[in-house]
Amino acid sequence: MAQKEFFPEYPEMSEDCLYLNVWTPARQPGEKLPVMFWIHGGGANWGHGSEPEFDGQALCQKGVILVTFNYRLGVYGFMAHPLLSAESETGTSGNYGVMDQIAALKWVRENIAAFGGDPDNITVFGQSAGGRSTHCICVSPLSKGLLRRAIVQSAGGAFVPRDTMTAASIGEEAQQRLQALGLDTLEKMRAVPGLQLHRMLFPDNEMNSGVFNICCDGYVLPKPLSCCILDGDYQDIDYMLGSTHNEGGKGPAPGVTLKNFRERSAMLEPVLGLIYGELAGPQTDGEAAERITDFGRYRNLASQHGWAICQQKNKRRDMYLYYFARQLPGDELGAFHSSELWYIFGTLGRCWRPMGTADKELSKMMVSYWSNFAKTGNPNGDGLPEWTPFSETHKKTMVLDQKVQMQCLEDDTLLFRLEQELLAMRRS
């Protein structure tokens, strides 16, 4: 089958996008089945809720309802601007995409019983920007009481990518770009048709650069996500966190040398990158280039460990950590960022890669783990390798590979030190 058949043309983008999809195995209302509410990734600029891999059939077979949906992206979903803040009742702007997500979550809570779902048992889960959105929903006062569990995939933990972004910093960037286009009033901006504003602001297809993204706005997100976790200001619900082995790619990063290593580390994520630049200690240009590639993996693992330990210090519930390490067949990309998605949705047949028996078995286990967690807050079940919670004294993570097993990933000295530095940032 040709690759294009697995990845059809990207659908036309439109502001008229606020739709959702419901897959349910229920035969009648009132069955009170657990609900999984999926937030797609895409850097807050791309993606949609109907991507081929996001299918609910496998989860429905486990007695779980799946909801996927769209939310506003890019300029229309995450651009802050002083003029928008001035006209807003809340005095803020930006994070419109997150408000769409919360509105969809409220709709599900109010209406899912008609589809046989339990409004009191909703698991919000997402990957990459969708994981960061899940993170945001877990700390936002606007979503308090709307969910019972959360799964954050490839989006950090005690430290969150792009956590320094504020509505003010985004607004300043937006204002400069718009003024350069002669758009210095809301009337002029709103007179630009449809998605043309996207193209005007990003003529070189820069949309996926993260210029407009989730930010600390004082309303949807009162303070940075990392501060919320370190301070314990987040919902006391069941959590699962995880990431992939090759989050930062494979092979040496181009253009990295010993001379610019620390600068490049800080460019990746200012706070954590500076710590990493101090601790990694490469001795050659080649080691420096490899370390930058490894940064994505270390960032996620150390950050997830940090949140799990904060969870204990905050006297919260057990947290389950996973590490997707399966090197996908078909090329040399390995366990790349987002590679777990076909497995958790049981949609290997929609991937062009030559998936084998080991992949099918791994997918079956992952569908079971995720659906079990949605049902009870515990991923364990009959016939599955036991998954124990992560703790400061039991630092084991469920490694999802051809062999599924609990494993200690903190043997690497750098990871252990990075984790400790993160925890040292914790507020007393």
Coordinates of C-alpha atoms in Angstrom, one line a residue:
M1 CA 0.0 0.0 0.0
A2 CA 1.4 3.4 -0.9
Q3 CA 2.5 5.7 1.9
K4 CA 0.0 8.4 0.8
E5 CA -2.9 6.0 1.5
F6 CA -1.8 5.9 5.2
F7 CA -1.3 9.7 5.3
P8 CA -4.0 11.4 3.2
E9 CA -3.8 15.0 2.2
Y10 CA -3.8 17.4 5.2
P11 CA -7.4 18.7 5.5
E12 CA -8.2 22.3 4.7
M13 CA -7.8 24.5 7.8
S14 CA -10.6 26.7 8.9
E15 CA -11.8 28.6 11.9
D16 CA -15.0 26.6 11.6
C17 CA -13.3 23.7 13.4
L18 CA -14.9 23.1 16.7
Y19 CA -16.2 19.6 16.2
L20 CA -15.7 16.4 18.1
N21 CA -16.0 12.7 17.5
V22 CA -17.3 10.0 19.9
W23 CA -16.7 6.3 19.6
T24 CA -18.8 4.3 22.1
P25 CA -19.4 0.6 22.7
A26 CA -22.5 1.4 24.8
R27 CA -25.8 0.0 23.6
Q28 CA -27.9 2.4 25.6
P29 CA -27.5 5.6 27.8
G30 CA -26.6 5.2 31.4
E31 CA -24.1 2.4 31.1
K32 CA -21.5 4.6 32.9
L33 CA -18.5 3.6 30.8
P34 CA -15.1 5.3 31.4
V35 CA -14.3 8.1 28.9
M36 CA -10.9 8.9 27.3
F37 CA -10.7 12.5 26.1
W38 CA -7.8 12.8 23.5
I39 CA -6.0 16.1 22.8
H40 CA -3.9 15.9 19.6
G41 CA -0.4 17.3 19.3
G42 CA 1.2 19.4 16.6
G43 CA 3.0 22.2 18.3
A44 CA -0.2 24.1 18.9
N45 CA -0.1 25.0 15.2
W46 CA -0.9 21.7 13.3
G47 CA -2.8 18.5 13.7
H48 CA -6.5 17.5 14.0
G49 CA -8.7 15.1 15.9
S50 CA -9.4 12.9 12.9
E51 CA -5.8 11.9 12.1
P52 CA -5.8 8.3 10.8
E53 CA -4.1 6.9 13.8
F54 CA -6.7 8.3 16.2
D55 CA -9.4 5.6 16.0
G56 CA -11.6 4.4 18.9
Q57 CA -12.3 0.8 17.9
A58 CA -9.6 -0.8 19.9
L59 CA -10.4 1.2 23.1
C60 CA -14.1 0.5 22.6
Q61 CA -13.4 -3.2 22.5
K62 CA -11.9 -2.7 26.0
G63 CA -15.2 -1.0 27.2
V64 CA -13.9 2.5 27.0
I65 CA -15.4 5.5 25.2
L66 CA -13.0 7.7 23.1
V67 CA -13.6 11.3 22.3
T68 CA -11.4 13.2 19.9
F69 CA -11.9 16.8 18.8
N70 CA -10.4 19.9 17.1
Y71 CA -9.4 23.2 18.7
R72 CA -8.2 26.5 17.3
L73 CA -4.5 26.5 16.4
G74 CA -1.7 29.0 15.6
V75 CA -2.7 32.7 15.3
Y76 CA -6.4 32.0 16.0
G77 CA -5.7 29.6 18.9
F78 CA -2.7 31.0 20.7
M79 CA -1.9 34.6 19.7
A80 CA -1.9 37.1 22.5
H81 CA -2.0 40.9 21.8
P82 CA -2.3 44.0 24.0
L83 CA -5.4 45.2 22.1
L84 CA -7.1 41.8 22.5
S85 CA -6.4 41.9 26.3
A86 CA -7.7 45.4 26.5
E87 CA -11.1 44.5 25.1
S88 CA -11.4 41.2 27.1
E89 CA -13.5 40.9 30.2
T90 CA -10.6 39.0 31.9
G91 CA -8.0 41.5 30.8
T92 CA -6.0 38.7 29.1
S93 CA -5.5 37.2 25.7
G94 CA -4.0 34.1 24.2
N95 CA -4.7 30.4 25.2
Y96 CA -7.9 30.4 23.1
G97 CA -7.1 26.9 22.0
V98 CA -6.9 25.7 25.6
M99 CA -10.2 27.4 26.3
D100 CA -11.6 25.4 23.3
Q101 CA -10.3 22.2 24.9
I102 CA -11.9 23.1 28.3
A103 CA -15.2 23.9 26.5
A104 CA -15.1 20.5 24.8
L105 CA -14.4 18.8 28.1
K106 CA -17.4 20.6 29.7
W107 CA -19.5 19.5 26.7
V108 CA -18.4 15.9 27.3
R109 CA -19.1 16.0 31.0
E110 CA -22.6 17.4 30.3
N111 CA -23.5 15.1 27.4
I112 CA -21.5 11.9 27.5
A113 CA -24.1 10.0 29.6
A114 CA -26.3 10.0 26.4
F115 CA -23.5 8.0 24.8
G116 CA -23.3 5.5 27.7
G117 CA -20.4 7.3 29.4
D118 CA -19.7 8.2 33.0
P119 CA -19.2 12.0 33.4
D120 CA -17.4 11.4 36.7
N121 CA -14.8 9.1 35.1
I122 CA -13.1 11.1 32.4
T123 CA -9.4 10.6 31.5
V124 CA -7.8 13.5 29.6
F125 CA -4.8 12.4 27.6
G126 CA -2.6 14.0 25.0
Q127 CA 0.8 13.8 23.3
S128 CA 3.4 16.6 22.7
A129 CA 1.4 19.9 22.5
G130 CA -1.6 17.8 23.4
G131 CA 0.3 16.5 26.5
R132 CA 1.2 20.1 27.4
S133 CA -2.4 21.0 27.0
T134 CA -3.3 18.1 29.3
H135 CA -0.7 19.5 31.8
C136 CA -2.4 22.9 31.5
I137 CA -5.9 21.5 32.1
C138 CA -4.6 19.7 35.2
V139 CA -3.5 23.0 36.8
S140 CA -6.1 25.5 35.3
P141 CA -8.8 26.8 37.7
L142 CA -11.2 26.7 34.8
S143 CA -11.1 22.9 34.6
K144 CA -11.3 22.1 38.3
G145 CA -13.5 19.0 38.8
L146 CA -13.9 18.2 35.2
L147 CA -11.6 15.2 35.0
R148 CA -10.6 12.2 37.1
R149 CA -7.4 11.1 35.5
A150 CA -4.7 12.4 33.2
I151 CA -2.0 10.9 30.9
V152 CA 0.8 13.2 29.8
Q153 CA 2.8 11.9 26.8
S154 CA 6.1 13.4 25.7
A155 CA 5.4 16.8 27.4
G156 CA 7.7 17.0 30.4
G157 CA 6.7 16.9 34.1
A158 CA 8.3 19.0 36.8
F159 CA 9.7 21.0 34.0
V160 CA 7.6 21.8 30.9
P161 CA 8.9 22.8 27.4
R162 CA 8.4 26.6 26.6
D163 CA 7.4 27.2 30.2
T164 CA 8.8 30.7 30.1
M165 CA 6.3 32.0 27.5
T166 CA 3.9 34.6 28.8
A167 CA 0.9 36.5 27.3
A168 CA 3.0 39.6 27.4
S169 CA 6.0 38.1 25.5
I170 CA 3.7 36.6 22.8
G171 CA 1.8 39.8 22.6
E172 CA 4.9 41.8 22.0
E173 CA 6.0 39.5 19.2
A174 CA 2.6 39.6 17.7
Q175 CA 2.4 43.3 17.9
Q176 CA 5.7 43.8 16.1
R177 CA 4.8 41.4 13.3
L178 CA 1.4 42.9 12.8
Q179 CA 2.6 46.5 12.8
A180 CA 5.2 45.6 10.2
L181 CA 2.2 44.5 8.0
G182 CA 0.4 47.7 8.7
L183 CA -2.1 46.0 11.0
D184 CA -2.1 48.2 14.0
T185 CA -5.8 48.0 15.0
L186 CA -8.2 45.2 15.7
E187 CA -10.4 46.4 12.9
K188 CA -7.6 46.0 10.4
M189 CA -6.7 42.6 11.7
R190 CA -10.2 41.3 11.6
A191 CA -10.7 42.6 8.0
V192 CA -8.1 40.1 6.8
P193 CA -10.0 37.1 5.3
G194 CA -9.9 33.7 6.9
L195 CA -6.5 32.0 7.1
Q196 CA -4.8 34.8 5.2
L197 CA -3.5 36.2 8.5
H198 CA -1.6 33.0 9.0
R199 CA 0.1 33.3 5.7
M200 CA 0.9 36.9 6.2
L201 CA 2.5 36.4 9.6
F202 CA 4.4 33.3 8.5
P203 CA 5.3 33.6 4.9
D204 CA 8.1 31.1 5.1
N205 CA 5.9 28.4 6.7
E206 CA 7.2 29.2 10.2
M207 CA 3.9 28.3 11.8
N208 CA 5.4 25.3 13.6
S209 CA 8.1 27.3 15.3
G210 CA 6.1 27.8 18.4
V211 CA 5.9 31.6 18.2
F212 CA 2.3 31.3 19.4
N213 CA 1.7 28.7 22.0
I214 CA 0.3 27.9 25.5
C215 CA 1.4 30.7 27.8
C216 CA 1.1 32.0 31.3
D217 CA -1.8 34.5 31.0
G218 CA -3.0 34.9 34.5
Y219 CA -6.4 33.5 33.7
V220 CA -6.4 30.1 32.0
L221 CA -2.9 29.5 33.4
P222 CA -2.2 31.7 36.5
K223 CA 1.5 30.8 36.7
P224 CA 4.0 28.7 34.8
L225 CA 3.2 25.0 34.7
S226 CA 6.5 24.0 36.3
C227 CA 5.7 26.3 39.3
C228 CA 2.3 24.7 39.7
I229 CA 3.9 21.3 39.9
L230 CA 6.7 22.3 42.2
D231 CA 4.2 24.2 44.4
G232 CA 1.6 21.4 44.4
D233 CA -1.0 23.6 42.8
Y234 CA -2.6 21.0 40.5
Q235 CA -5.5 18.6 40.6
D236 CA -5.2 15.7 43.0
I237 CA -6.1 13.0 40.4
D238 CA -4.5 9.8 38.9
Y239 CA -1.5 10.5 36.7
M240 CA 0.5 8.6 34.1
L241 CA 3.5 10.1 32.4
G242 CA 5.8 8.9 29.7
S243 CA 8.0 9.6 26.7
T244 CA 9.9 7.9 23.9
H245 CA 13.6 6.9 23.7
N246 CA 14.4 9.1 20.7
E247 CA 12.5 12.3 21.6
G248 CA 15.4 14.4 20.3
G249 CA 16.0 12.3 17.2
K250 CA 19.0 10.1 16.4
G251 CA 22.6 10.8 15.5
P252 CA 24.7 13.9 16.1
A253 CA 23.0 17.3 15.9
P254 CA 24.3 19.4 13.0
G255 CA 26.4 22.4 13.8
V256 CA 27.0 21.6 17.5
T257 CA 30.6 21.9 18.8
L258 CA 32.2 22.1 22.2
K259 CA 32.4 25.9 21.8
N260 CA 28.6 26.4 21.3
F261 CA 27.3 23.4 23.3
R262 CA 26.1 25.4 26.3
E263 CA 24.5 28.1 24.2
R264 CA 22.7 25.4 22.1
S265 CA 21.5 23.7 25.3
A266 CA 20.1 26.9 26.6
M267 CA 18.4 27.6 23.3
L268 CA 16.5 24.3 23.5
E269 CA 14.9 25.1 26.9
P270 CA 16.4 28.1 28.8
V271 CA 16.2 26.9 32.4
L272 CA 16.7 23.1 32.0
G273 CA 19.1 23.6 29.1
L274 CA 21.5 25.7 31.2
I275 CA 21.5 23.0 33.9
Y276 CA 22.1 20.3 31.2
G277 CA 24.9 22.4 29.7
E278 CA 26.7 22.4 33.0
L279 CA 26.2 18.7 33.7
A280 CA 26.6 17.0 30.4
G281 CA 30.3 17.7 30.1
P282 CA 31.2 16.5 26.6
Q283 CA 34.9 16.3 25.8
T284 CA 34.8 16.5 22.0
D285 CA 32.8 18.1 19.3
G286 CA 31.3 14.7 18.4
E287 CA 30.2 14.1 22.0
A288 CA 28.7 17.6 22.1
A289 CA 26.6 16.9 19.0
E290 CA 25.4 13.6 20.4
R291 CA 24.6 15.1 23.8
I292 CA 22.3 17.7 22.2
T293 CA 20.4 14.9 20.4
D294 CA 20.1 13.1 23.8
F295 CA 18.8 16.2 25.5
G296 CA 15.2 15.5 24.5
R297 CA 15.3 12.1 26.2
Y298 CA 17.0 13.4 29.3
R299 CA 14.7 16.4 29.6
N300 CA 11.6 14.2 29.5
L301 CA 12.9 11.5 31.8
A302 CA 14.3 13.8 34.5
S303 CA 11.3 16.0 34.4
Q304 CA 8.9 13.0 34.7
H305 CA 10.9 11.6 37.6
G306 CA 10.8 15.0 39.2
W307 CA 7.0 15.3 39.0
A308 CA 6.6 11.7 40.4
I309 CA 8.8 12.6 43.3
C310 CA 7.0 15.9 43.9
Q311 CA 3.8 13.8 43.9
Q312 CA 5.1 12.0 46.9
K313 CA 6.4 15.1 48.6
N314 CA 3.0 16.7 48.1
K315 CA 1.3 13.6 49.6
R316 CA -0.6 12.8 46.4
R317 CA -1.5 9.5 44.7
D318 CA 0.9 7.1 43.1
M319 CA 2.2 8.0 39.6
Y320 CA 2.9 5.6 36.8
L321 CA 5.7 6.2 34.4
Y322 CA 6.4 4.6 31.0
Y323 CA 9.2 4.7 28.5
F324 CA 8.5 3.8 24.9
A325 CA 11.7 2.3 23.6
R326 CA 10.5 0.2 20.6
Q327 CA 12.7 0.9 17.6
L328 CA 10.1 1.1 14.8
P329 CA 10.7 -1.0 11.7
G330 CA 11.1 0.5 8.3
D331 CA 13.9 3.1 8.8
E332 CA 16.5 4.3 11.3
L333 CA 14.3 6.9 13.2
G334 CA 13.9 4.6 16.2
A335 CA 11.4 5.3 18.9
F336 CA 10.9 8.9 17.6
H337 CA 8.6 11.6 19.0
S338 CA 5.0 10.4 18.5
S339 CA 6.0 6.9 17.5
E340 CA 3.8 5.4 20.3
L341 CA 0.5 6.7 18.9
W342 CA -0.2 3.8 16.6
Y343 CA 0.3 1.4 19.5
I344 CA -1.9 3.1 22.1
F345 CA -4.8 3.4 19.6
G346 CA -4.3 -0.1 18.2
T347 CA -3.9 1.3 14.6
L348 CA -0.7 -0.4 13.4
G349 CA -2.5 -1.3 10.2
R350 CA -2.8 2.4 9.4
C351 CA 1.0 2.8 9.4
W352 CA 3.1 2.2 6.3
R353 CA 5.8 0.5 8.4
P354 CA 6.2 -3.3 8.2
M355 CA 4.9 -4.0 11.7
G356 CA 5.5 -7.5 12.9
T357 CA 4.2 -9.9 15.6
A358 CA 6.2 -8.2 18.3
D359 CA 4.6 -4.8 17.4
K360 CA 1.1 -6.3 17.5
E361 CA 1.7 -7.8 20.9
L362 CA 3.1 -4.6 22.3
S363 CA 0.1 -2.6 20.9
K364 CA -2.3 -5.1 22.5
M365 CA -0.6 -4.6 25.9
M366 CA -0.5 -0.8 25.6
V367 CA -4.2 -0.6 24.6
S368 CA -4.9 -2.7 27.8
Y369 CA -2.7 -0.6 30.0
W370 CA -4.2 2.7 28.8
S371 CA -7.8 1.5 29.0
N372 CA -7.2 -0.1 32.5
F373 CA -5.8 3.2 33.7
A374 CA -8.9 5.0 32.4
K375 CA -11.2 2.6 34.2
T376 CA -9.5 2.5 37.7
G377 CA -6.4 4.7 37.8
N378 CA -4.3 1.6 37.8
P379 CA -2.9 0.2 34.4
N380 CA -2.5 -3.3 35.7
G381 CA -4.7 -6.2 34.6
D382 CA -4.8 -9.9 33.9
G383 CA -2.1 -11.2 31.7
L384 CA 0.0 -8.0 31.7
P385 CA 3.5 -7.6 33.2
E386 CA 3.0 -5.9 36.6
W387 CA 3.4 -2.1 36.5
T388 CA 4.5 -0.6 39.8
P389 CA 4.2 3.1 40.7
F390 CA 7.3 5.3 40.6
S391 CA 8.6 6.5 43.9
E392 CA 11.8 8.1 45.4
T393 CA 12.7 4.7 46.8
H394 CA 11.4 2.6 43.9
K395 CA 12.6 4.5 40.8
K396 CA 11.3 2.1 38.2
T397 CA 9.6 2.8 34.9
M398 CA 7.6 0.5 32.7
V399 CA 9.7 0.1 29.6
L400 CA 7.6 -0.6 26.5
D401 CA 9.7 -2.5 24.0
Q402 CA 9.8 -6.0 22.4
K403 CA 10.2 -7.1 26.1
V404 CA 7.8 -5.2 28.4
Q405 CA 9.3 -4.9 31.9
M406 CA 9.9 -2.6 34.8
Q407 CA 13.4 -1.1 34.7
C408 CA 15.4 1.5 36.6
L409 CA 16.4 4.2 34.2
E410 CA 18.3 6.4 36.7
D411 CA 21.6 4.4 36.4
D412 CA 22.8 7.0 34.0
T413 CA 24.7 9.5 36.2
L414 CA 23.7 12.5 34.1
L415 CA 20.0 11.7 34.4
F416 CA 20.2 11.2 38.2
R417 CA 22.0 14.6 38.6
L418 CA 19.7 16.4 36.3
E419 CA 16.7 15.0 38.2
Q420 CA 18.2 16.2 41.5
E421 CA 18.9 19.7 40.1
L422 CA 15.2 19.9 39.1
L423 CA 14.0 18.8 42.5
A424 CA 16.3 21.4 44.1
M425 CA 14.2 24.0 42.3
R426 CA 11.1 22.9 44.3
R427 CA 9.6 25.6 46.4
S428 CA 9.5 24.9 50.1

